[in-house]
């Protein structure tokens, strides 16, 4: 398979394959936080995020949530359908943490009475600002119908992941999704991993995600490995 680099992000490389409708994602160990201000590496992260994302995409597929996932190729690579990414990050939250804690002045760990769905404009230069439906429309990022679909998919994905994780003694605090267009459909894209979700141990609330890197809490690799172990 020939491999032409199409795009390099902070944590992944995307390669063109021989099939014009497919791409190969290579998961790196590189980690950044605060829009690239903090940089580092998390040993084995690429391998673990590839494996964890594979498990979640397979689970979601079995529950009727379509994604770009085609198959896992090797330890660090995944074959996917090549999407035209919608420049809206969809964040779903069950428990107050991170930027929501700052925005509302509520303590981290407070359970929300119902899940919250937020949209962020996927634009590094602007620092991915929070936006609403009107901003999405004026920016021409997605139609109202598409946005309603992203919201419904976000909530469905939340229900599926939350239940599965809880059975493995993990609380799903919040997570980020990206979607893209493919053949007149909208598919879930990107990854679902400790880089893009907050996972807390169900008994102790110990953080098992990238917050350990963002906040210098130590035992970063161990947290990613722990999530992988519990899902297997
Ligand atoms: P936040 O509380 O910082 O807004 O993050 C909410 C969720 O989104 C959290 O699970 C981490 C994830 N996230 C990303 O995947 N990429 C990002 O760039 C940021 C800021 C958060």
PDB file of N, CA, C and O in Angstrom, residues 66-143:
ATOM      1  N   UNK A  66     -23.139   4.637  12.858  1.00  0.00           N
ATOM      2  CA  UNK A  66     -22.122   4.474  11.819  1.00  0.00           C
ATOM      3  C   UNK A  66     -20.928   5.395  12.048  1.00  0.00           C
ATOM      4  O   UNK A  66     -21.080   6.525  12.515  1.00  0.00           O
ATOM      5  N   UNK A  67     -19.734   4.910  11.715  1.00  0.00           N
ATOM      6  CA  UNK A  67     -18.528   5.733  11.845  1.00  0.00           C
ATOM      7  C   UNK A  67     -17.628   5.494  10.633  1.00  0.00           C
ATOM      8  O   UNK A  67     -17.927   4.672   9.772  1.00  0.00           O
ATOM      9  N   UNK A  68     -16.516   6.210  10.624  1.00  0.00           N
ATOM     10  CA  UNK A  68     -15.555   6.067   9.524  1.00  0.00           C
ATOM     11  C   UNK A  68     -14.729   4.789   9.632  1.00  0.00           C
ATOM     12  O   UNK A  68     -14.023   4.419   8.705  1.00  0.00           O
ATOM     13  N   UNK A  69     -14.831   4.095  10.760  1.00  0.00           N
ATOM     14  CA  UNK A  69     -13.974   2.934  11.016  1.00  0.00           C
ATOM     15  C   UNK A  69     -14.178   1.817   9.992  1.00  0.00           C
ATOM     16  O   UNK A  69     -15.297   1.383   9.762  1.00  0.00           O
ATOM     17  N   UNK A  70     -13.092   1.363   9.397  1.00  0.00           N
ATOM     18  CA  UNK A  70     -13.149   0.202   8.492  1.00  0.00           C
ATOM     19  C   UNK A  70     -12.507  -0.997   9.183  1.00  0.00           C
ATOM     20  O   UNK A  70     -13.145  -2.011   9.404  1.00  0.00           O
ATOM     21  N   UNK A  71     -11.234  -0.870   9.563  1.00  0.00           N
ATOM     22  CA  UNK A  71     -10.590  -1.935  10.339  1.00  0.00           C
ATOM     23  C   UNK A  71      -9.268  -1.442  10.924  1.00  0.00           C
ATOM     24  O   UNK A  71      -8.686  -0.471  10.447  1.00  0.00           O
ATOM     25  N   UNK A  72      -8.841  -2.160  11.952  1.00  0.00           N
ATOM     26  CA  UNK A  72      -7.540  -1.878  12.540  1.00  0.00           C
ATOM     27  C   UNK A  72      -6.517  -2.607  11.684  1.00  0.00           C
ATOM     28  O   UNK A  72      -6.690  -3.784  11.369  1.00  0.00           O
ATOM     29  N   UNK A  73      -5.459  -1.890  11.275  1.00  0.00           N
ATOM     30  CA  UNK A  73      -4.472  -2.469  10.362  1.00  0.00           C
ATOM     31  C   UNK A  73      -3.304  -3.088  11.132  1.00  0.00           C
ATOM     32  O   UNK A  73      -2.888  -4.208  10.863  1.00  0.00           O
ATOM     33  N   UNK A  74      -2.772  -2.337  12.068  1.00  0.00           N
ATOM     34  CA  UNK A  74      -1.699  -2.848  12.921  1.00  0.00           C
ATOM     35  C   UNK A  74      -1.741  -2.077  14.233  1.00  0.00           C
ATOM     36  O   UNK A  74      -2.680  -1.320  14.476  1.00  0.00           O
ATOM     37  N   UNK A  75      -0.702  -2.245  15.058  1.00  0.00           N
ATOM     38  CA  UNK A  75      -0.731  -1.663  16.407  1.00  0.00           C
ATOM     39  C   UNK A  75      -1.107  -0.185  16.428  1.00  0.00           C
ATOM     40  O   UNK A  75      -1.837   0.268  17.291  1.00  0.00           O
ATOM     41  N   UNK A  76      -0.573   0.571  15.473  1.00  0.00           N
ATOM     42  CA  UNK A  76      -0.770   2.020  15.521  1.00  0.00           C
ATOM     43  C   UNK A  76      -1.599   2.574  14.373  1.00  0.00           C
ATOM     44  O   UNK A  76      -1.744   3.787  14.261  1.00  0.00           O
ATOM     45  N   UNK A  77      -2.110   1.712  13.509  1.00  0.00           N
ATOM     46  CA  UNK A  77      -2.810   2.221  12.326  1.00  0.00           C
ATOM     47  C   UNK A  77      -4.213   1.668  12.189  1.00  0.00           C
ATOM     48  O   UNK A  77      -4.468   0.494  12.483  1.00  0.00           O
ATOM     49  N   UNK A  78      -5.099   2.520  11.684  1.00  0.00           N
ATOM     50  CA  UNK A  78      -6.505   2.182  11.472  1.00  0.00           C
ATOM     51  C   UNK A  78      -6.902   2.648  10.072  1.00  0.00           C
ATOM     52  O   UNK A  78      -6.549   3.757   9.659  1.00  0.00           O
ATOM     53  N   UNK A  79      -7.627   1.775   9.364  1.00  0.00           N
ATOM     54  CA  UNK A  79      -8.150   2.148   8.048  1.00  0.00           C
ATOM     55  C   UNK A  79      -9.542   2.749   8.240  1.00  0.00           C
ATOM     56  O   UNK A  79     -10.373   2.175   8.945  1.00  0.00           O
ATOM     57  N   UNK A  80      -9.776   3.902   7.606  1.00  0.00           N
ATOM     58  CA  UNK A  80     -11.073   4.585   7.765  1.00  0.00           C
ATOM     59  C   UNK A  80     -11.585   5.076   6.418  1.00  0.00           C
ATOM     60  O   UNK A  80     -10.827   5.193   5.452  1.00  0.00           O
ATOM     61  N   UNK A  81     -12.884   5.370   6.379  1.00  0.00           N
ATOM     62  CA  UNK A  81     -13.441   6.054   5.223  1.00  0.00           C
ATOM     63  C   UNK A  81     -12.996   7.509   5.290  1.00  0.00           C
ATOM     64  O   UNK A  81     -12.941   8.109   6.365  1.00  0.00           O
ATOM     65  N   UNK A  82     -12.700   8.054   4.130  1.00  0.00           N
ATOM     66  CA  UNK A  82     -12.160   9.421   4.077  1.00  0.00           C
ATOM     67  C   UNK A  82     -13.317  10.429   4.126  1.00  0.00           C
ATOM     68  O   UNK A  82     -14.068  10.571   3.160  1.00  0.00           O
ATOM     69  N   UNK A  83     -13.451  11.083   5.261  1.00  0.00           N
ATOM     70  CA  UNK A  83     -14.565  12.018   5.460  1.00  0.00           C
ATOM     71  C   UNK A  83     -14.162  13.441   5.093  1.00  0.00           C
ATOM     72  O   UNK A  83     -12.998  13.796   5.153  1.00  0.00           O
ATOM     73  N   UNK A  84     -15.179  14.243   4.764  1.00  0.00           N
ATOM     74  CA  UNK A  84     -14.994  15.701   4.723  1.00  0.00           C
ATOM     75  C   UNK A  84     -15.456  16.196   6.089  1.00  0.00           C
ATOM     76  O   UNK A  84     -16.651  16.264   6.379  1.00  0.00           O
ATOM     77  N   UNK A  85     -14.488  16.523   6.940  1.00  0.00           N
ATOM     78  CA  UNK A  85     -14.797  16.810   8.341  1.00  0.00           C
ATOM     79  C   UNK A  85     -15.633  18.082   8.484  1.00  0.00           C
ATOM     80  O   UNK A  85     -15.331  19.116   7.879  1.00  0.00           O
ATOM     81  N   UNK A  86     -16.691  17.999   9.269  1.00  0.00           N
ATOM     82  CA  UNK A  86     -17.508  19.162   9.632  1.00  0.00           C
ATOM     83  C   UNK A  86     -16.755  19.897  10.742  1.00  0.00           C
ATOM     84  O   UNK A  86     -16.359  19.281  11.736  1.00  0.00           O
ATOM     85  N   UNK A  87     -16.565  21.203  10.558  1.00  0.00           N
ATOM     86  CA  UNK A  87     -15.674  21.939  11.470  1.00  0.00           C
ATOM     87  C   UNK A  87     -16.373  22.336  12.773  1.00  0.00           C
ATOM     88  O   UNK A  87     -16.250  23.477  13.251  1.00  0.00           O
ATOM     89  N   UNK A  88     -17.124  21.400  13.309  1.00  0.00           N
ATOM     90  CA  UNK A  88     -17.823  21.609  14.583  1.00  0.00           C
ATOM     91  C   UNK A  88     -17.442  20.462  15.513  1.00  0.00           C
ATOM     92  O   UNK A  88     -17.647  19.299  15.164  1.00  0.00           O
ATOM     93  N   UNK A  89     -16.857  20.775  16.670  1.00  0.00           N
ATOM     94  CA  UNK A  89     -16.586  19.742  17.659  1.00  0.00           C
ATOM     95  C   UNK A  89     -17.816  19.626  18.545  1.00  0.00           C
ATOM     96  O   UNK A  89     -18.319  20.633  19.055  1.00  0.00           O
ATOM     97  N   UNK A  90     -18.311  18.416  18.697  1.00  0.00           N
ATOM     98  CA  UNK A  90     -19.495  18.165  19.514  1.00  0.00           C
ATOM     99  C   UNK A  90     -19.015  17.601  20.851  1.00  0.00           C
ATOM    100  O   UNK A  90     -18.352  16.560  20.887  1.00  0.00           O
ATOM    101  N   UNK A  91     -19.322  18.311  21.930  1.00  0.00           N
ATOM    102  CA  UNK A  91     -18.933  17.825  23.255  1.00  0.00           C
ATOM    103  C   UNK A  91     -20.180  17.480  24.046  1.00  0.00           C
ATOM    104  O   UNK A  91     -21.146  18.248  24.059  1.00  0.00           O
ATOM    105  N   UNK A  92     -20.167  16.293  24.637  1.00  0.00           N
ATOM    106  CA  UNK A  92     -21.285  15.835  25.463  1.00  0.00           C
ATOM    107  C   UNK A  92     -20.765  15.684  26.886  1.00  0.00           C
ATOM    108  O   UNK A  92     -19.670  15.151  27.099  1.00  0.00           O
ATOM    109  N   UNK A  93     -21.552  16.167  27.844  1.00  0.00           N
ATOM    110  CA  UNK A  93     -21.116  16.157  29.247  1.00  0.00           C
ATOM    111  C   UNK A  93     -22.176  15.556  30.152  1.00  0.00           C
ATOM    112  O   UNK A  93     -23.358  15.878  30.019  1.00  0.00           O
ATOM    113  N   UNK A  94     -21.727  14.713  31.090  1.00  0.00           N
ATOM    114  CA  UNK A  94     -22.602  14.129  32.104  1.00  0.00           C
ATOM    115  C   UNK A  94     -22.315  14.659  33.497  1.00  0.00           C
ATOM    116  O   UNK A  94     -23.189  14.666  34.363  1.00  0.00           O
ATOM    117  N   UNK A  95     -21.067  15.038  33.725  1.00  0.00           N
ATOM    118  CA  UNK A  95     -20.597  15.494  35.034  1.00  0.00           C
ATOM    119  C   UNK A  95     -19.782  16.769  34.786  1.00  0.00           C
ATOM    120  O   UNK A  95     -19.048  16.858  33.794  1.00  0.00           O
ATOM    121  N   UNK A  96     -19.894  17.744  35.668  1.00  0.00           N
ATOM    122  CA  UNK A  96     -19.151  18.994  35.499  1.00  0.00           C
ATOM    123  C   UNK A  96     -17.645  18.745  35.608  1.00  0.00           C
ATOM    124  O   UNK A  96     -17.180  18.090  36.552  1.00  0.00           O
ATOM    125  N   UNK A  97     -16.894  19.260  34.639  1.00  0.00           N
ATOM    126  CA  UNK A  97     -15.424  19.190  34.669  1.00  0.00           C
ATOM    127  C   UNK A  97     -14.879  20.213  33.681  1.00  0.00           C
ATOM    128  O   UNK A  97     -15.627  20.761  32.857  1.00  0.00           O
ATOM    129  N   UNK A  98     -13.582  20.461  33.787  1.00  0.00           N
ATOM    130  CA  UNK A  98     -12.873  21.260  32.792  1.00  0.00           C
ATOM    131  C   UNK A  98     -13.492  22.617  32.544  1.00  0.00           C
ATOM    132  O   UNK A  98     -13.825  23.349  33.476  1.00  0.00           O
ATOM    133  N   UNK A  99     -13.676  22.946  31.261  1.00  0.00           N
ATOM    134  CA  UNK A  99     -14.110  24.300  30.906  1.00  0.00           C
ATOM    135  C   UNK A  99     -15.543  24.576  31.357  1.00  0.00           C
ATOM    136  O   UNK A  99     -15.917  25.734  31.558  1.00  0.00           O
ATOM    137  N   UNK A 100     -16.360  23.537  31.548  1.00  0.00           N
ATOM    138  CA  UNK A 100     -17.736  23.790  32.026  1.00  0.00           C
ATOM    139  C   UNK A 100     -17.716  24.256  33.481  1.00  0.00           C
ATOM    140  O   UNK A 100     -18.504  25.122  33.874  1.00  0.00           O
ATOM    141  N   UNK A 101     -16.794  23.701  34.255  1.00  0.00           N
ATOM    142  CA  UNK A 101     -16.646  24.101  35.643  1.00  0.00           C
ATOM    143  C   UNK A 101     -16.285  25.592  35.716  1.00  0.00           C
ATOM    144  O   UNK A 101     -16.828  26.342  36.528  1.00  0.00           O
ATOM    145  N   UNK A 102     -15.399  26.010  34.826  1.00  0.00           N
ATOM    146  CA  UNK A 102     -14.986  27.418  34.760  1.00  0.00           C
ATOM    147  C   UNK A 102     -16.150  28.300  34.308  1.00  0.00           C
ATOM    148  O   UNK A 102     -16.374  29.378  34.855  1.00  0.00           O
ATOM    149  N   UNK A 103     -16.875  27.824  33.286  1.00  0.00           N
ATOM    150  CA  UNK A 103     -17.936  28.649  32.675  1.00  0.00           C
ATOM    151  C   UNK A 103     -19.094  28.875  33.635  1.00  0.00           C
ATOM    152  O   UNK A 103     -19.628  29.978  33.721  1.00  0.00           O
ATOM    153  N   UNK A 104     -19.496  27.819  34.371  1.00  0.00           N
ATOM    154  CA  UNK A 104     -20.665  27.926  35.251  1.00  0.00           C
ATOM    155  C   UNK A 104     -20.297  28.246  36.692  1.00  0.00           C
ATOM    156  O   UNK A 104     -21.175  28.573  37.486  1.00  0.00           O
ATOM    157  N   UNK A 105     -19.014  28.094  37.026  1.00  0.00           N
ATOM    158  CA  UNK A 105     -18.621  28.271  38.420  1.00  0.00           C
ATOM    159  C   UNK A 105     -19.111  27.135  39.305  1.00  0.00           C
ATOM    160  O   UNK A 105     -19.295  27.309  40.501  1.00  0.00           O
ATOM    161  N   UNK A 106     -19.338  25.977  38.698  1.00  0.00           N
ATOM    162  CA  UNK A 106     -19.768  24.805  39.470  1.00  0.00           C
ATOM    163  C   UNK A 106     -18.549  23.913  39.720  1.00  0.00           C
ATOM    164  O   UNK A 106     -17.655  23.840  38.868  1.00  0.00           O
ATOM    165  N   UNK A 107     -18.524  23.211  40.873  1.00  0.00           N
ATOM    166  CA  UNK A 107     -17.352  22.386  41.176  1.00  0.00           C
ATOM    167  C   UNK A 107     -17.244  21.180  40.252  1.00  0.00           C
ATOM    168  O   UNK A 107     -18.273  20.624  39.827  1.00  0.00           O
ATOM    169  N   UNK A 108     -16.011  20.776  39.962  1.00  0.00           N
ATOM    170  CA  UNK A 108     -15.797  19.544  39.204  1.00  0.00           C
ATOM    171  C   UNK A 108     -16.389  18.385  39.986  1.00  0.00           C
ATOM    172  O   UNK A 108     -16.218  18.317  41.208  1.00  0.00           O
ATOM    173  N   UNK A 109     -17.062  17.498  39.277  1.00  0.00           N
ATOM    174  CA  UNK A 109     -17.610  16.298  39.917  1.00  0.00           C
ATOM    175  C   UNK A 109     -19.104  16.381  40.168  1.00  0.00           C
ATOM    176  O   UNK A 109     -19.721  15.368  40.490  1.00  0.00           O
ATOM    177  N   UNK A 110     -19.700  17.595  40.022  1.00  0.00           N
ATOM    178  CA  UNK A 110     -21.150  17.692  40.224  1.00  0.00           C
ATOM    179  C   UNK A 110     -21.881  17.033  39.051  1.00  0.00           C
ATOM    180  O   UNK A 110     -21.668  17.418  37.897  1.00  0.00           O
ATOM    181  N   UNK A 111     -22.722  16.033  39.336  1.00  0.00           N
ATOM    182  CA  UNK A 111     -23.455  15.394  38.238  1.00  0.00           C
ATOM    183  C   UNK A 111     -24.452  16.381  37.628  1.00  0.00           C
ATOM    184  O   UNK A 111     -25.078  17.154  38.360  1.00  0.00           O
ATOM    185  N   UNK A 112     -24.613  16.365  36.323  1.00  0.00           N
ATOM    186  CA  UNK A 112     -25.577  17.243  35.655  1.00  0.00           C
ATOM    187  C   UNK A 112     -26.954  16.571  35.676  1.00  0.00           C
ATOM    188  O   UNK A 112     -27.030  15.342  35.572  1.00  0.00           O
ATOM    189  N   UNK A 113     -28.029  17.356  35.791  1.00  0.00           N
ATOM    190  CA  UNK A 113     -29.371  16.755  35.823  1.00  0.00           C
ATOM    191  C   UNK A 113     -29.725  16.044  34.518  1.00  0.00           C
ATOM    192  O   UNK A 113     -30.570  15.145  34.499  1.00  0.00           O
ATOM    193  N   UNK A 114     -29.098  16.471  33.432  1.00  0.00           N
ATOM    194  CA  UNK A 114     -29.247  15.750  32.154  1.00  0.00           C
ATOM    195  C   UNK A 114     -28.011  16.055  31.324  1.00  0.00           C
ATOM    196  O   UNK A 114     -27.317  17.052  31.588  1.00  0.00           O
ATOM    197  N   UNK A 115     -27.717  15.221  30.322  1.00  0.00           N
ATOM    198  CA  UNK A 115     -26.515  15.493  29.524  1.00  0.00           C
ATOM    199  C   UNK A 115     -26.612  16.853  28.821  1.00  0.00           C
ATOM    200  O   UNK A 115     -27.698  17.283  28.429  1.00  0.00           O
ATOM    201  N   UNK A 116     -25.472  17.513  28.690  1.00  0.00           N
ATOM    202  CA  UNK A 116     -25.373  18.785  27.966  1.00  0.00           C
ATOM    203  C   UNK A 116     -24.607  18.524  26.673  1.00  0.00           C
ATOM    204  O   UNK A 116     -23.579  17.831  26.685  1.00  0.00           O
ATOM    205  N   UNK A 117     -25.102  19.074  25.570  1.00  0.00           N
ATOM    206  CA  UNK A 117     -24.375  19.017  24.294  1.00  0.00           C
ATOM    207  C   UNK A 117     -23.898  20.426  23.959  1.00  0.00           C
ATOM    208  O   UNK A 117     -24.674  21.376  24.038  1.00  0.00           O
ATOM    209  N   UNK A 118     -22.625  20.538  23.625  1.00  0.00           N
ATOM    210  CA  UNK A 118     -22.048  21.843  23.251  1.00  0.00           C
ATOM    211  C   UNK A 118     -21.390  21.736  21.878  1.00  0.00           C
ATOM    212  O   UNK A 118     -20.934  20.664  21.479  1.00  0.00           O
ATOM    213  N   UNK A 119     -21.316  22.874  21.199  1.00  0.00           N
ATOM    214  CA  UNK A 119     -20.596  22.948  19.918  1.00  0.00           C
ATOM    215  C   UNK A 119     -19.411  23.891  20.052  1.00  0.00           C
ATOM    216  O   UNK A 119     -19.532  24.962  20.654  1.00  0.00           O
ATOM    217  N   UNK A 120     -18.312  23.495  19.476  1.00  0.00           N
ATOM    218  CA  UNK A 120     -17.118  24.346  19.414  1.00  0.00           C
ATOM    219  C   UNK A 120     -16.690  24.464  17.957  1.00  0.00           C
ATOM    220  O   UNK A 120     -16.768  23.486  17.193  1.00  0.00           O
ATOM    221  N   UNK A 121     -16.252  25.658  17.597  1.00  0.00           N
ATOM    222  CA  UNK A 121     -15.758  25.899  16.242  1.00  0.00           C
ATOM    223  C   UNK A 121     -14.349  25.330  16.143  1.00  0.00           C
ATOM    224  O   UNK A 121     -13.445  25.780  16.844  1.00  0.00           O
ATOM    225  N   UNK A 122     -14.178  24.324  15.270  1.00  0.00           N
ATOM    226  CA  UNK A 122     -12.876  23.652  15.126  1.00  0.00           C
ATOM    227  C   UNK A 122     -11.944  24.560  14.340  1.00  0.00           C
ATOM    228  O   UNK A 122     -11.919  24.529  13.106  1.00  0.00           O
ATOM    229  N   UNK A 123     -11.232  25.413  15.056  1.00  0.00           N
ATOM    230  CA  UNK A 123     -10.328  26.381  14.423  1.00  0.00           C
ATOM    231  C   UNK A 123      -9.190  26.691  15.403  1.00  0.00           C
ATOM    232  O   UNK A 123      -9.373  27.428  16.382  1.00  0.00           O
ATOM    233  N   UNK A 124      -8.023  26.079  15.146  1.00  0.00           N
ATOM    234  CA  UNK A 124      -6.877  26.219  16.057  1.00  0.00           C
ATOM    235  C   UNK A 124      -6.496  27.673  16.278  1.00  0.00           C
ATOM    236  O   UNK A 124      -6.178  28.079  17.393  1.00  0.00           O
ATOM    237  N   UNK A 125      -6.535  28.480  15.192  1.00  0.00           N
ATOM    238  CA  UNK A 125      -6.103  29.879  15.307  1.00  0.00           C
ATOM    239  C   UNK A 125      -6.992  30.641  16.298  1.00  0.00           C
ATOM    240  O   UNK A 125      -6.534  31.565  16.972  1.00  0.00           O
ATOM    241  N   UNK A 126      -8.250  30.249  16.391  1.00  0.00           N
ATOM    242  CA  UNK A 126      -9.190  30.910  17.316  1.00  0.00           C
ATOM    243  C   UNK A 126      -9.236  30.206  18.674  1.00  0.00           C
ATOM    244  O   UNK A 126      -9.923  30.659  19.587  1.00  0.00           O
ATOM    245  N   UNK A 127      -8.538  29.067  18.787  1.00  0.00           N
ATOM    246  CA  UNK A 127      -8.563  28.315  20.038  1.00  0.00           C
ATOM    247  C   UNK A 127      -9.872  27.571  20.262  1.00  0.00           C
ATOM    248  O   UNK A 127     -10.311  27.411  21.406  1.00  0.00           O
ATOM    249  N   UNK A 128     -10.506  27.116  19.192  1.00  0.00           N
ATOM    250  CA  UNK A 128     -11.733  26.304  19.275  1.00  0.00           C
ATOM    251  C   UNK A 128     -12.795  26.923  20.190  1.00  0.00           C
ATOM    252  O   UNK A 128     -13.148  26.340  21.229  1.00  0.00           O
ATOM    253  N   UNK A 129     -13.346  28.096  19.849  1.00  0.00           N
ATOM    254  CA  UNK A 129     -14.318  28.740  20.746  1.00  0.00           C
ATOM    255  C   UNK A 129     -15.678  28.038  20.776  1.00  0.00           C
ATOM    256  O   UNK A 129     -16.092  27.418  19.794  1.00  0.00           O
ATOM    257  N   UNK A 130     -16.355  28.181  21.917  1.00  0.00           N
ATOM    258  CA  UNK A 130     -17.739  27.694  22.062  1.00  0.00           C
ATOM    259  C   UNK A 130     -18.637  28.499  21.127  1.00  0.00           C
ATOM    260  O   UNK A 130     -18.525  29.730  21.063  1.00  0.00           O
ATOM    261  N   UNK A 131     -19.504  27.814  20.404  1.00  0.00           N
ATOM    262  CA  UNK A 131     -20.436  28.500  19.503  1.00  0.00           C
ATOM    263  C   UNK A 131     -21.838  27.908  19.674  1.00  0.00           C
ATOM    264  O   UNK A 131     -21.983  26.836  20.255  1.00  0.00           O
ATOM    265  N   UNK A 132     -22.855  28.623  19.160  1.00  0.00           N
ATOM    266  CA  UNK A 132     -24.220  28.095  19.240  1.00  0.00           C
ATOM    267  C   UNK A 132     -24.772  27.809  17.842  1.00  0.00           C
ATOM    268  O   UNK A 132     -24.069  27.962  16.833  1.00  0.00           O
ATOM    269  N   UNK A 133     -26.027  27.398  17.780  1.00  0.00           N
ATOM    270  CA  UNK A 133     -26.641  27.015  16.505  1.00  0.00           C
ATOM    271  C   UNK A 133     -26.563  28.138  15.475  1.00  0.00           C
ATOM    272  O   UNK A 133     -26.314  27.885  14.295  1.00  0.00           O
ATOM    273  N   UNK A 134     -26.814  29.367  15.928  1.00  0.00           N
ATOM    274  CA  UNK A 134     -26.785  30.502  15.003  1.00  0.00           C
ATOM    275  C   UNK A 134     -25.381  30.704  14.430  1.00  0.00           C
ATOM    276  O   UNK A 134     -25.222  30.990  13.243  1.00  0.00           O
ATOM    277  N   UNK A 135     -24.360  30.580  15.271  1.00  0.00           N
ATOM    278  CA  UNK A 135     -22.992  30.718  14.771  1.00  0.00           C
ATOM    279  C   UNK A 135     -22.702  29.643  13.714  1.00  0.00           C
ATOM    280  O   UNK A 135     -22.086  29.923  12.686  1.00  0.00           O
ATOM    281  N   UNK A 136     -23.143  28.416  14.007  1.00  0.00           N
ATOM    282  CA  UNK A 136     -22.904  27.314  13.056  1.00  0.00           C
ATOM    283  C   UNK A 136     -23.546  27.650  11.716  1.00  0.00           C
ATOM    284  O   UNK A 136     -22.950  27.469  10.649  1.00  0.00           O
ATOM    285  N   UNK A 137     -24.783  28.193  11.778  1.00  0.00           N
ATOM    286  CA  UNK A 137     -25.505  28.523  10.544  1.00  0.00           C
ATOM    287  C   UNK A 137     -24.820  29.664   9.793  1.00  0.00           C
ATOM    288  O   UNK A 137     -24.589  29.574   8.578  1.00  0.00           O
ATOM    289  N   UNK A 138     -24.491  30.741  10.516  1.00  0.00           N
ATOM    290  CA  UNK A 138     -23.883  31.907   9.866  1.00  0.00           C
ATOM    291  C   UNK A 138     -22.502  31.567   9.285  1.00  0.00           C
ATOM    292  O   UNK A 138     -22.132  32.041   8.210  1.00  0.00           O
ATOM    293  N   UNK A 139     -21.774  30.717   9.990  1.00  0.00           N
ATOM    294  CA  UNK A 139     -20.460  30.301   9.489  1.00  0.00           C
ATOM    295  C   UNK A 139     -20.599  29.291   8.338  1.00  0.00           C
ATOM    296  O   UNK A 139     -19.614  28.979   7.669  1.00  0.00           O
ATOM    297  N   UNK A 140     -21.816  28.777   8.145  1.00  0.00           N
ATOM    298  CA  UNK A 140     -22.059  27.814   7.060  1.00  0.00           C
ATOM    299  C   UNK A 140     -21.402  26.470   7.314  1.00  0.00           C
ATOM    300  O   UNK A 140     -21.009  25.767   6.378  1.00  0.00           O
ATOM    301  N   UNK A 141     -21.286  26.085   8.595  1.00  0.00           N
ATOM    302  CA  UNK A 141     -20.575  24.844   8.927  1.00  0.00           C
ATOM    303  C   UNK A 141     -21.468  23.617   8.754  1.00  0.00           C
ATOM    304  O   UNK A 141     -20.987  22.542   8.381  1.00  0.00           O
ATOM    305  N   UNK A 142     -22.752  23.787   9.066  1.00  0.00           N
ATOM    306  CA  UNK A 142     -23.710  22.676   8.953  1.00  0.00           C
ATOM    307  C   UNK A 142     -25.113  23.265   8.901  1.00  0.00           C
ATOM    308  O   UNK A 142     -25.352  24.346   9.440  1.00  0.00           O
ATOM    309  N   UNK A 143     -26.033  22.533   8.272  1.00  0.00           N
ATOM    310  CA  UNK A 143     -27.426  22.996   8.208  1.00  0.00           C
ATOM    311  C   UNK A 143     -28.094  22.714   9.557  1.00  0.00           C
ATOM    312  O   UNK A 143     -27.604  21.880  10.342  1.00  0.00           O
TER     313      UNK A 143
END
